[in-house]
mmCIF file of C-alpha atoms in Angstrom:
data_model
loop_
_atom_site.group_PDB
_atom_site.id
_atom_site.type_symbol
_atom_site.label_atom_id
_atom_site.label_comp_id
_atom_site.label_asym_id
_atom_site.label_seq_id
_atom_site.Cartn_x
_atom_site.Cartn_y
_atom_site.Cartn_z
ATOM 1 C CA UNK K 95 0.154 -0.033 -0.078
ATOM 2 C CA UNK K 96 2.460 3.122 1.016
ATOM 3 C CA UNK K 97 5.116 1.374 -1.737
ATOM 4 C CA UNK K 98 2.236 2.507 -4.162
ATOM 5 C CA UNK K 99 0.997 5.687 -2.836
ATOM 6 C CA UNK K 100 4.741 6.630 -2.728
ATOM 7 C CA UNK K 101 6.057 5.118 -5.917
ATOM 8 C CA UNK K 102 2.738 6.861 -7.746
ATOM 9 C CA UNK K 103 3.386 10.283 -6.448
ATOM 10 C CA UNK K 104 7.047 10.233 -6.936
ATOM 11 C CA UNK K 105 6.927 9.110 -10.580
ATOM 12 C CA UNK K 106 3.909 12.097 -11.365
ATOM 13 C CA UNK K 107 5.977 14.698 -9.150
ATOM 14 C CA UNK K 108 9.215 13.809 -11.435
ATOM 15 C CA UNK K 109 7.464 13.591 -15.087
ATOM 16 C CA UNK K 110 5.814 17.246 -13.631
ATOM 17 C CA UNK K 111 9.342 18.727 -12.977
ATOM 18 C CA UNK K 112 10.206 16.974 -16.830
ATOM 19 C CA UNK K 113 7.817 18.867 -18.114
ATOM 20 C CA UNK K 114 8.586 22.171 -16.894
ATOM 21 C CA UNK K 115 12.762 21.535 -17.423
ATOM 22 C CA UNK K 116 13.204 19.733 -20.331
ATOM 23 C CA UNK K 117 9.944 18.017 -22.466
ATOM 24 C CA UNK K 118 12.006 15.724 -24.303
ATOM 25 C CA UNK K 119 12.641 13.774 -21.059
ATOM 26 C CA UNK K 120 9.556 13.491 -19.979
ATOM 27 C CA UNK K 121 8.552 10.554 -21.845
ATOM 28 C CA UNK K 122 11.937 8.771 -21.433
ATOM 29 C CA UNK K 123 11.648 9.604 -17.732
ATOM 30 C CA UNK K 124 9.372 7.316 -16.164
ATOM 31 C CA UNK K 125 11.462 4.335 -18.687
ATOM 32 C CA UNK K 126 15.157 5.786 -16.445
ATOM 33 C CA UNK K 127 13.352 5.336 -13.384
ATOM 34 C CA UNK K 128 11.893 1.498 -13.690
ATOM 35 C CA UNK K 129 15.686 0.885 -15.279
ATOM 36 C CA UNK K 130 17.546 2.923 -11.592
ATOM 37 C CA UNK K 131 15.006 1.025 -9.686
ATOM 38 C CA UNK K 132 15.177 -2.288 -11.203
ATOM 39 C CA UNK K 133 19.089 -1.837 -11.573
ATOM 40 C CA UNK K 134 18.958 0.007 -7.570
ATOM 41 C CA UNK K 135 16.444 -1.660 -5.368
ATOM 42 C CA UNK K 136 15.248 -4.752 -7.943
ATOM 43 C CA UNK K 137 12.747 -5.131 -4.470
ATOM 44 C CA UNK K 138 11.105 -2.153 -5.592
ATOM 45 C CA UNK K 139 11.369 0.983 -2.254
ATOM 46 C CA UNK K 140 10.127 -0.835 0.651
ATOM 47 C CA UNK K 141 10.737 -4.503 -0.065
ATOM 48 C CA UNK K 142 12.708 -6.560 2.414
ATOM 49 C CA UNK K 143 14.283 -9.523 2.010
ATOM 50 C CA UNK K 144 12.898 -12.792 -0.462
ATOM 51 C CA UNK K 145 9.594 -13.864 1.927
ATOM 52 C CA UNK U 276 20.651 -36.504 -42.537
ATOM 53 C CA UNK U 277 16.620 -35.887 -42.667
ATOM 54 C CA UNK U 278 16.967 -32.528 -41.235
ATOM 55 C CA UNK U 279 19.546 -31.112 -43.515
ATOM 56 C CA UNK U 280 17.285 -32.737 -46.449
ATOM 57 C CA UNK U 281 14.290 -31.063 -45.401
ATOM 58 C CA UNK U 282 16.624 -27.428 -44.922
ATOM 59 C CA UNK U 283 18.114 -27.636 -48.873
ATOM 60 C CA UNK U 284 14.684 -28.419 -49.984
ATOM 61 C CA UNK U 285 13.170 -25.458 -47.670
ATOM 62 C CA UNK U 286 16.271 -23.026 -48.710
ATOM 63 C CA UNK U 287 15.673 -24.240 -52.729
ATOM 64 C CA UNK U 288 12.078 -23.727 -52.472
ATOM 65 C CA UNK U 289 12.666 -19.950 -51.186
ATOM 66 C CA UNK U 290 15.058 -18.988 -53.951
ATOM 67 C CA UNK U 291 12.619 -20.745 -56.450
ATOM 68 C CA UNK U 292 9.917 -18.817 -55.206
ATOM 69 C CA UNK U 293 10.280 -15.056 -57.188
ATOM 70 C CA UNK U 294 10.304 -17.689 -60.872
ATOM 71 C CA UNK U 295 6.491 -18.849 -59.862
ATOM 72 C CA UNK U 296 5.305 -16.799 -56.719
ATOM 73 C CA UNK U 297 3.132 -13.713 -56.801
ATOM 74 C CA UNK U 298 5.197 -10.362 -56.900
ATOM 75 C CA UNK U 299 2.578 -9.421 -53.847
ATOM 76 C CA UNK U 300 4.328 -13.170 -52.400
ATOM 77 C CA UNK U 301 7.418 -12.652 -53.322
ATOM 78 C CA UNK U 302 7.322 -9.501 -51.168
ATOM 79 C CA UNK U 303 6.453 -10.964 -48.645
ATOM 80 C CA UNK U 304 9.489 -13.143 -48.133
ATOM 81 C CA UNK U 305 12.275 -10.260 -47.797
ATOM 82 C CA UNK U 306 10.390 -9.491 -44.053
ATOM 83 C CA UNK U 307 10.148 -12.698 -43.352
ATOM 84 C CA UNK U 308 14.047 -13.299 -44.036
ATOM 85 C CA UNK U 309 14.693 -10.120 -42.539
ATOM 86 C CA UNK U 310 13.017 -11.385 -39.323
ATOM 87 C CA UNK U 311 14.356 -15.088 -39.269
ATOM 88 C CA UNK U 312 17.552 -13.209 -38.517
ATOM 89 C CA UNK U 313 16.260 -11.301 -35.911
ATOM 90 C CA UNK U 314 14.454 -14.801 -34.401
ATOM 91 C CA UNK U 315 17.659 -16.867 -34.875
ATOM 92 C CA UNK U 316 19.501 -14.476 -32.216
ATOM 93 C CA UNK U 317 16.500 -13.883 -30.170
ATOM 94 C CA UNK U 318 16.391 -17.772 -30.102
ATOM 95 C CA UNK U 319 19.880 -17.942 -28.685
ATOM 96 C CA UNK U 320 18.774 -16.415 -25.535
ATOM 97 C CA UNK U 321 14.928 -17.296 -24.859
ATOM 98 C CA UNK U 322 15.065 -20.904 -26.309
ATOM 99 C CA UNK U 323 19.156 -22.167 -25.441
ATOM 100 C CA UNK U 324 20.048 -19.599 -21.985
ATOM 101 C CA UNK U 325 16.278 -19.034 -21.249
ATOM 102 C CA UNK U 326 15.729 -15.544 -20.955
ATOM 103 C CA UNK U 327 13.285 -13.611 -22.658
ATOM 104 C CA UNK U 328 13.603 -11.009 -23.296
ATOM 105 C CA UNK U 329 11.114 -7.933 -23.739
ATOM 106 C CA UNK U 330 12.783 -4.701 -25.574
ATOM 107 C CA UNK U 331 15.031 -6.874 -28.734
ATOM 108 C CA UNK U 332 12.436 -4.181 -30.568
ATOM 109 C CA UNK U 333 15.735 -1.480 -29.370
ATOM 110 C CA UNK U 334 18.263 -3.682 -31.545
ATOM 111 C CA UNK U 335 16.073 -4.047 -34.505
ATOM 112 C CA UNK U 336 15.705 -0.263 -34.315
ATOM 113 C CA UNK U 337 19.367 0.779 -33.503
ATOM 114 C CA UNK U 338 20.045 -1.867 -37.052
ATOM 115 C CA UNK U 339 17.369 0.077 -39.495
ATOM 116 C CA UNK U 340 18.022 3.727 -37.769
ATOM 117 C CA UNK U 341 21.990 2.764 -38.463
ATOM 118 C CA UNK U 342 21.236 1.822 -42.166
ATOM 119 C CA UNK U 343 18.800 5.292 -42.809
ATOM 120 C CA UNK U 344 21.090 7.302 -40.507
ATOM 121 C CA UNK U 345 24.582 5.681 -42.751
ATOM 122 C CA UNK U 346 22.680 6.105 -46.374
ATOM 123 C CA UNK U 347 20.920 9.575 -45.972
ATOM 124 C CA UNK U 348 23.282 11.138 -43.829
ATOM 125 C CA UNK U 349 26.222 9.264 -44.477
ATOM 126 C CA UNK U 350 26.489 8.708 -48.343
ATOM 127 C CA UNK U 351 27.425 5.452 -47.300
ATOM 128 C CA UNK U 352 25.129 2.720 -49.561
ATOM 129 C CA UNK U 353 26.512 0.014 -49.773
ATOM 130 C CA UNK U 354 24.993 -2.883 -48.038
ATOM 131 C CA UNK U 355 27.462 -5.353 -46.602
ATOM 132 C CA UNK U 356 29.494 -1.762 -45.011
ATOM 133 C CA UNK U 357 25.778 -1.067 -43.507
ATOM 134 C CA UNK U 358 25.076 -4.655 -42.594
ATOM 135 C CA UNK U 359 28.419 -4.933 -40.881
ATOM 136 C CA UNK U 360 27.722 -1.667 -38.923
ATOM 137 C CA UNK U 361 24.697 -2.645 -38.195
ATOM 138 C CA UNK U 362 26.183 -5.343 -35.993
ATOM 139 C CA UNK U 363 28.828 -3.601 -34.475
ATOM 140 C CA UNK U 364 26.404 -1.534 -32.915
ATOM 141 C CA UNK U 365 24.020 -3.399 -31.997
ATOM 142 C CA UNK U 366 26.888 -5.352 -29.896
ATOM 143 C CA UNK U 367 27.942 -2.208 -28.502
ATOM 144 C CA UNK U 368 24.613 -0.690 -27.388
ATOM 145 C CA UNK U 369 24.535 -4.142 -26.370
ATOM 146 C CA UNK U 370 26.800 -4.694 -23.899
ATOM 147 C CA UNK U 371 26.368 -1.665 -21.510
ATOM 148 C CA UNK U 372 22.736 -2.848 -21.771
ATOM 149 C CA UNK U 373 23.409 -7.056 -21.371
ATOM 150 C CA UNK U 374 25.713 -6.201 -18.244
ATOM 151 C CA UNK U 375 22.831 -4.328 -16.219
ATOM 152 C CA UNK U 376 19.727 -6.794 -17.761
ATOM 153 C CA UNK U 377 21.939 -10.655 -17.046
ATOM 154 C CA UNK U 378 22.384 -10.227 -13.392
ATOM 155 C CA UNK U 379 18.609 -10.758 -13.516
ATOM 156 C CA UNK U 380 16.423 -13.144 -14.822
ATOM 157 C CA UNK U 381 12.061 -14.137 -15.310
ATOM 158 C CA UNK U 382 10.242 -11.375 -15.036
ATOM 159 C CA UNK U 383 13.274 -8.957 -13.851
ATOM 160 C CA UNK U 384 15.298 -9.301 -16.824
ATOM 161 C CA UNK U 385 11.808 -8.967 -19.396
ATOM 162 C CA UNK U 386 11.348 -5.720 -17.308
ATOM 163 C CA UNK U 387 14.723 -4.489 -17.526
ATOM 164 C CA UNK U 388 14.818 -5.201 -21.909
ATOM 165 C CA UNK U 389 11.528 -4.068 -21.808
ATOM 166 C CA UNK U 390 12.531 -0.536 -20.148
ATOM 167 C CA UNK U 391 15.627 -0.473 -22.230
ATOM 168 C CA UNK U 392 13.399 -0.403 -25.480
ATOM 169 C CA UNK U 393 11.163 1.778 -24.098
ATOM 170 C CA UNK U 394 14.317 3.975 -23.538
ATOM 171 C CA UNK U 395 15.246 3.274 -27.126
ATOM 172 C CA UNK U 396 11.613 4.351 -28.281
ATOM 173 C CA UNK U 397 11.421 7.807 -26.322
ATOM 174 C CA UNK U 398 14.624 8.247 -27.713
ATOM 175 C CA UNK U 399 14.609 8.432 -31.535
ATOM 176 C CA UNK U 400 10.666 9.776 -31.208
ATOM 177 C CA UNK U 401 11.470 12.442 -29.090
ATOM 178 C CA UNK U 402 14.567 13.615 -30.611
ATOM 179 C CA UNK U 403 14.073 14.454 -34.534
ATOM 180 C CA UNK U 404 16.473 16.610 -34.800
ATOM 181 C CA UNK U 405 18.908 13.381 -35.819
ATOM 182 C CA UNK U 406 16.141 10.681 -35.982
ATOM 183 C CA UNK U 407 13.313 12.457 -37.715
ATOM 184 C CA UNK U 408 11.122 11.622 -34.538
ATOM 185 C CA UNK U 409 7.445 10.190 -35.880
ATOM 186 C CA UNK U 410 8.311 10.337 -39.266
ATOM 187 C CA UNK U 411 11.599 8.595 -39.518
ATOM 188 C CA UNK U 412 14.295 8.508 -42.194
ATOM 189 C CA UNK U 413 14.286 7.036 -45.772
ATOM 190 C CA UNK U 414 15.910 3.989 -45.817
ATOM 191 C CA UNK U 415 18.160 4.860 -49.943
ATOM 192 C CA UNK U 416 17.968 2.124 -51.759
ATOM 193 C CA UNK U 417 22.187 -0.216 -51.055
ATOM 194 C CA UNK U 418 23.746 -1.072 -53.627
ATOM 195 C CA UNK U 419 24.627 -4.986 -53.152
ATOM 196 C CA UNK U 420 28.471 -6.417 -53.611
ATOM 197 C CA UNK U 421 29.355 -3.485 -54.887
ATOM 198 C CA UNK U 422 26.151 -2.671 -57.481
ATOM 199 C CA UNK U 423 25.220 0.661 -57.938
ATOM 200 C CA UNK U 424 21.050 -0.646 -58.446
ATOM 201 C CA UNK U 425 19.264 3.270 -58.230
ATOM 202 C CA UNK U 426 18.500 2.516 -61.863
ATOM 203 C CA UNK U 427 16.099 -0.326 -61.242
ATOM 204 C CA UNK U 428 12.788 -0.265 -60.855
ATOM 205 C CA UNK U 429 12.127 -0.277 -56.833
ATOM 206 C CA UNK U 430 9.819 -3.853 -57.569
ATOM 207 C CA UNK U 431 12.277 -5.416 -59.865
ATOM 208 C CA UNK U 432 14.837 -4.266 -57.127
ATOM 209 C CA UNK U 433 13.707 -5.747 -54.697
ATOM 210 C CA UNK U 434 12.677 -8.838 -55.789
ATOM 211 C CA UNK U 435 15.164 -9.942 -57.793
ATOM 212 C CA UNK U 436 18.869 -8.500 -56.860
ATOM 213 C CA UNK U 437 17.888 -7.775 -52.684
ATOM 214 C CA UNK U 438 15.796 -10.842 -52.168
ATOM 215 C CA UNK U 439 18.670 -12.900 -52.968
ATOM 216 C CA UNK U 440 20.691 -11.159 -51.583
ATOM 217 C CA UNK U 441 18.681 -11.194 -48.555
ATOM 218 C CA UNK U 442 18.247 -14.919 -48.531
ATOM 219 C CA UNK U 443 22.243 -15.177 -48.571
ATOM 220 C CA UNK U 444 22.338 -12.621 -45.173
ATOM 221 C CA UNK U 445 20.048 -15.299 -43.733
ATOM 222 C CA UNK U 446 21.614 -18.992 -44.667
ATOM 223 C CA UNK U 447 24.975 -17.455 -43.841
ATOM 224 C CA UNK U 448 22.927 -16.164 -40.207
ATOM 225 C CA UNK U 449 21.819 -19.856 -39.794
ATOM 226 C CA UNK U 450 24.994 -21.297 -40.834
ATOM 227 C CA UNK U 451 26.805 -19.238 -37.894
ATOM 228 C CA UNK U 452 24.355 -19.476 -35.225
ATOM 229 C CA UNK U 453 24.175 -23.319 -36.086
ATOM 230 C CA UNK U 454 28.129 -22.906 -35.147
ATOM 231 C CA UNK U 455 27.499 -20.703 -32.242
ATOM 232 C CA UNK U 456 25.046 -23.618 -30.506
ATOM 233 C CA UNK U 457 26.857 -27.144 -31.247
ATOM 234 C CA UNK U 458 29.868 -24.955 -29.925
ATOM 235 C CA UNK U 459 30.889 -25.773 -25.859
ATOM 236 C CA UNK U 460 30.163 -22.262 -25.492
ATOM 237 C CA UNK U 461 26.322 -23.047 -26.780
ATOM 238 C CA UNK U 462 26.118 -26.841 -24.785
ATOM 239 C CA UNK U 463 27.592 -24.328 -21.984
ATOM 240 C CA UNK U 464 24.304 -21.791 -22.243
ATOM 241 C CA UNK U 465 21.795 -24.727 -22.573
ATOM 242 C CA UNK U 466 23.368 -26.208 -19.270
ATOM 243 C CA UNK U 467 22.562 -22.835 -17.947
ATOM 244 C CA UNK U 468 19.270 -22.402 -18.512
ATOM 245 C CA UNK U 469 18.752 -26.546 -18.132
ATOM 246 C CA UNK U 470 20.370 -26.266 -14.592
ATOM 247 C CA UNK U 471 22.341 -22.559 -13.784
ATOM 248 C CA UNK U 472 23.026 -23.444 -9.790
ATOM 249 C CA UNK U 473 25.089 -27.134 -11.948
ATOM 250 C CA UNK U 474 26.374 -25.051 -14.417
ATOM 251 C CA UNK U 475 28.150 -22.793 -11.620
ATOM 252 C CA UNK U 476 29.650 -25.909 -9.746
ATOM 253 C CA UNK U 477 30.793 -27.003 -13.008
ATOM 254 C CA UNK U 478 32.682 -23.829 -13.179
ATOM 255 C CA UNK U 479 30.365 -22.029 -15.934
ATOM 256 C CA UNK U 480 30.991 -18.060 -15.161
ATOM 257 C CA UNK U 481 27.230 -17.894 -15.519
ATOM 258 C CA UNK U 482 26.281 -14.614 -16.137
ATOM 259 C CA UNK U 483 29.887 -13.932 -18.336
ATOM 260 C CA UNK U 484 27.851 -16.419 -21.148
ATOM 261 C CA UNK U 485 24.241 -14.997 -20.106
ATOM 262 C CA UNK U 486 26.367 -11.707 -20.813
ATOM 263 C CA UNK U 487 28.327 -13.622 -24.425
ATOM 264 C CA UNK U 488 24.092 -14.850 -25.496
ATOM 265 C CA UNK U 489 22.800 -10.903 -24.905
ATOM 266 C CA UNK U 490 25.218 -9.047 -26.773
ATOM 267 C CA UNK U 491 25.248 -11.793 -30.225
ATOM 268 C CA UNK U 492 21.652 -11.740 -30.138
ATOM 269 C CA UNK U 493 21.830 -8.354 -29.836
ATOM 270 C CA UNK U 494 24.103 -7.924 -33.376
ATOM 271 C CA UNK U 495 21.821 -10.400 -35.197
ATOM 272 C CA UNK U 496 18.512 -8.259 -34.226
ATOM 273 C CA UNK U 497 20.234 -5.175 -35.429
ATOM 274 C CA UNK U 498 21.479 -7.191 -39.263
ATOM 275 C CA UNK U 499 18.068 -8.465 -39.337
ATOM 276 C CA UNK U 500 17.125 -4.824 -38.882
ATOM 277 C CA UNK U 501 19.259 -3.634 -41.067
ATOM 278 C CA UNK U 502 17.353 -5.674 -43.334
ATOM 279 C CA UNK U 503 14.082 -4.573 -42.960
ATOM 280 C CA UNK U 504 14.669 -0.995 -44.215
ATOM 281 C CA UNK U 505 14.549 -0.910 -47.884
ATOM 282 C CA UNK U 506 11.539 -3.072 -49.061
ATOM 283 C CA UNK U 507 9.729 -0.290 -47.358
ATOM 284 C CA UNK U 508 12.438 2.479 -47.874
ATOM 285 C CA UNK U 509 11.500 4.401 -44.613
ATOM 286 C CA UNK U 510 12.648 3.528 -40.859
ATOM 287 C CA UNK U 511 10.475 4.742 -37.789
ATOM 288 C CA UNK U 512 10.006 4.338 -34.553
ATOM 289 C CA UNK U 513 7.406 1.902 -34.525
ATOM 290 C CA UNK U 514 10.420 -0.329 -35.549
ATOM 291 C CA UNK U 515 11.526 0.539 -31.584
ATOM 292 C CA UNK U 516 7.985 -0.064 -30.274
ATOM 293 C CA UNK U 517 7.670 -2.556 -27.536
ATOM 294 C CA UNK U 518 4.363 -4.123 -29.275
ATOM 295 C CA UNK U 519 7.362 -4.905 -31.670
ATOM 296 C CA UNK U 520 9.865 -6.786 -29.317
ATOM 297 C CA UNK U 521 6.303 -8.914 -28.294
ATOM 298 C CA UNK U 522 5.536 -9.459 -32.383
ATOM 299 C CA UNK U 523 8.876 -11.634 -32.039
ATOM 300 C CA UNK U 524 8.643 -13.164 -28.783
ATOM 301 C CA UNK U 525 5.887 -14.680 -30.376
ATOM 302 C CA UNK U 526 6.716 -15.522 -34.266
ATOM 303 C CA UNK U 527 9.280 -17.513 -32.079
ATOM 304 C CA UNK U 528 6.732 -19.171 -29.778
ATOM 305 C CA UNK U 529 4.347 -19.217 -32.473
ATOM 306 C CA UNK U 530 7.546 -21.360 -34.225
ATOM 307 C CA UNK U 531 8.939 -23.105 -31.641
ATOM 308 C CA UNK U 532 11.291 -21.816 -29.208
ATOM 309 C CA UNK U 533 13.047 -25.666 -29.183
ATOM 310 C CA UNK U 534 13.787 -26.257 -31.978
ATOM 311 C CA UNK U 535 16.401 -24.690 -33.843
ATOM 312 C CA UNK U 536 14.546 -23.667 -37.154
ATOM 313 C CA UNK U 537 11.497 -23.083 -35.234
ATOM 314 C CA UNK U 538 11.332 -19.305 -35.322
ATOM 315 C CA UNK U 539 12.510 -18.863 -38.411
ATOM 316 C CA UNK U 540 9.103 -21.346 -39.022
ATOM 317 C CA UNK U 541 7.363 -19.222 -36.632
ATOM 318 C CA UNK U 542 8.418 -16.130 -38.864
ATOM 319 C CA UNK U 543 7.078 -17.264 -41.931
ATOM 320 C CA UNK U 544 3.741 -18.697 -40.567
ATOM 321 C CA UNK U 545 3.381 -15.254 -38.249
ATOM 322 C CA UNK U 546 3.857 -12.532 -41.653
ATOM 323 C CA UNK U 547 1.702 -14.825 -44.129
ATOM 324 C CA UNK U 548 -1.124 -15.414 -41.449
ATOM 325 C CA UNK U 549 -1.074 -12.283 -40.317
ATOM 326 C CA UNK U 550 -1.260 -11.104 -44.001
ATOM 327 C CA UNK U 551 -4.095 -13.481 -44.597
ATOM 328 C CA UNK U 552 -6.087 -12.578 -41.439
ATOM 329 C CA UNK U 553 -5.631 -8.844 -42.268
ATOM 330 C CA UNK U 554 -7.344 -8.926 -45.208
ATOM 331 C CA UNK U 555 -10.472 -10.862 -43.390
ATOM 332 C CA UNK U 556 -11.012 -8.436 -40.771
ATOM 333 C CA UNK U 557 -9.445 -5.594 -39.181
ATOM 334 C CA UNK U 558 -8.513 -7.055 -35.613
ATOM 335 C CA UNK U 559 -6.394 -9.851 -36.589
ATOM 336 C CA UNK U 560 -4.651 -8.495 -33.442
ATOM 337 C CA UNK U 561 -7.306 -9.952 -31.522
ATOM 338 C CA UNK U 562 -7.677 -13.560 -34.058
ATOM 339 C CA UNK U 563 -3.250 -13.974 -33.449
ATOM 340 C CA UNK U 564 -3.694 -12.852 -29.159
ATOM 341 C CA UNK U 565 -6.381 -15.886 -29.410
ATOM 342 C CA UNK U 566 -4.156 -17.501 -30.969
ATOM 343 C CA UNK U 567 -0.887 -17.311 -28.736
ATOM 344 C CA UNK U 568 -3.466 -18.156 -25.903
ATOM 345 C CA UNK U 569 -4.146 -21.529 -27.828
ATOM 346 C CA UNK U 570 0.507 -21.968 -28.409
ATOM 347 C CA UNK U 571 0.566 -20.952 -24.871
ATOM 348 C CA UNK U 572 -1.694 -23.440 -23.676
ATOM 349 C CA UNK U 573 -2.003 -26.743 -25.773
ATOM 350 C CA UNK U 574 1.707 -26.057 -28.099
ATOM 351 C CA UNK U 575 4.087 -24.897 -25.953
ATOM 352 C CA UNK U 576 6.559 -25.966 -28.438
ATOM 353 C CA UNK U 577 5.231 -24.602 -31.163
ATOM 354 C CA UNK U 578 4.754 -25.625 -34.327
ATOM 355 C CA UNK U 579 7.972 -27.559 -34.396
ATOM 356 C CA UNK U 580 7.117 -29.331 -31.608
ATOM 357 C CA UNK U 581 3.772 -30.270 -32.761
ATOM 358 C CA UNK U 582 5.163 -32.069 -36.145
ATOM 359 C CA UNK U 583 7.942 -33.799 -33.543
ATOM 360 C CA UNK U 584 5.326 -35.356 -31.429
ATOM 361 C CA UNK U 585 4.003 -36.512 -34.293
ATOM 362 C CA UNK U 586 6.600 -37.385 -35.161
ATOM 363 C CA UNK U 587 7.310 -39.621 -31.865
ATOM 364 C CA UNK U 588 3.410 -40.633 -31.960
ATOM 365 C CA UNK U 589 4.067 -42.445 -34.925
ATOM 366 C CA UNK U 590 8.036 -44.107 -34.517
ATOM 367 C CA UNK U 591 6.174 -45.756 -30.915
ATOM 368 C CA UNK U 592 3.620 -47.218 -33.568
ATOM 369 C CA UNK U 593 5.880 -48.681 -35.519
#
């Protein structure tokens, strides 16, 4: 629950920032976030050790 | 032995097609041969290493755009140069992508390849000064083996020299892939697919082998992508879109990823079936979706798997 909420908020805000700063980046950003999360924290921000 | 005979017969049939089949159907063979090259590479990853990539359209797009860029901006028209540069560029881009992706398996691998594919798609779509945006780039007619064929009518060029050139590339690609999967390296990949833990115990570098398989398959996809360009004369971002990655995975499943030639058969059936279904109903995706579900449930080894099953059954009866 908490994860989905924070994730949605983070992606939404980052996209809005991208639109105002560098519009070409807006579509790209969402995939860059996915890559960053999968590479750095594959279980997500709040994911713990494997159950 | 029987298999080799079948391959020779199939190659002869493809070579004879322009003499007997209608021009329209011969033109459909061109994307088939290009996709066959892509799928030979994809299947090294999917069938032999056990990693499902949903981002191989990245490398198809890369190869196609490399060819379009060379012919329009660099005035390089030789198809040999284009194919070699596409393969080199595909492998080069695959190095960082593969290095990050092969650390994962299953859904994480799929998601990561998908994300990289979409990064490239967005790049192609948005940076229009370099890539032409959603209009794409023209892919000028390449010269074959040093012969400039610009004076030829387009259809004659495509069903004549270009057709046999594609067939030659496909034959070379298949020969190369056959050698790869039957080499000690290929055996290592199969061991990794079947049991990564055991492979590691035996001293096989699991991540390293997955990395090499990824890079080789990317180079193949880029070559196939470059071959897709000349028939349409234009490359556009949909080549790199994720549904395109899905299509090639579908072709592989349709033909059967457990068989070396399964993906090639899959590409052939997909192209002609799609063409036929599209001519009857506009909802070809609906029909293909249902077909994919049926294949996964009832024939997980695809068309070649069905053939093998029938052969086993008849051998058991005899």
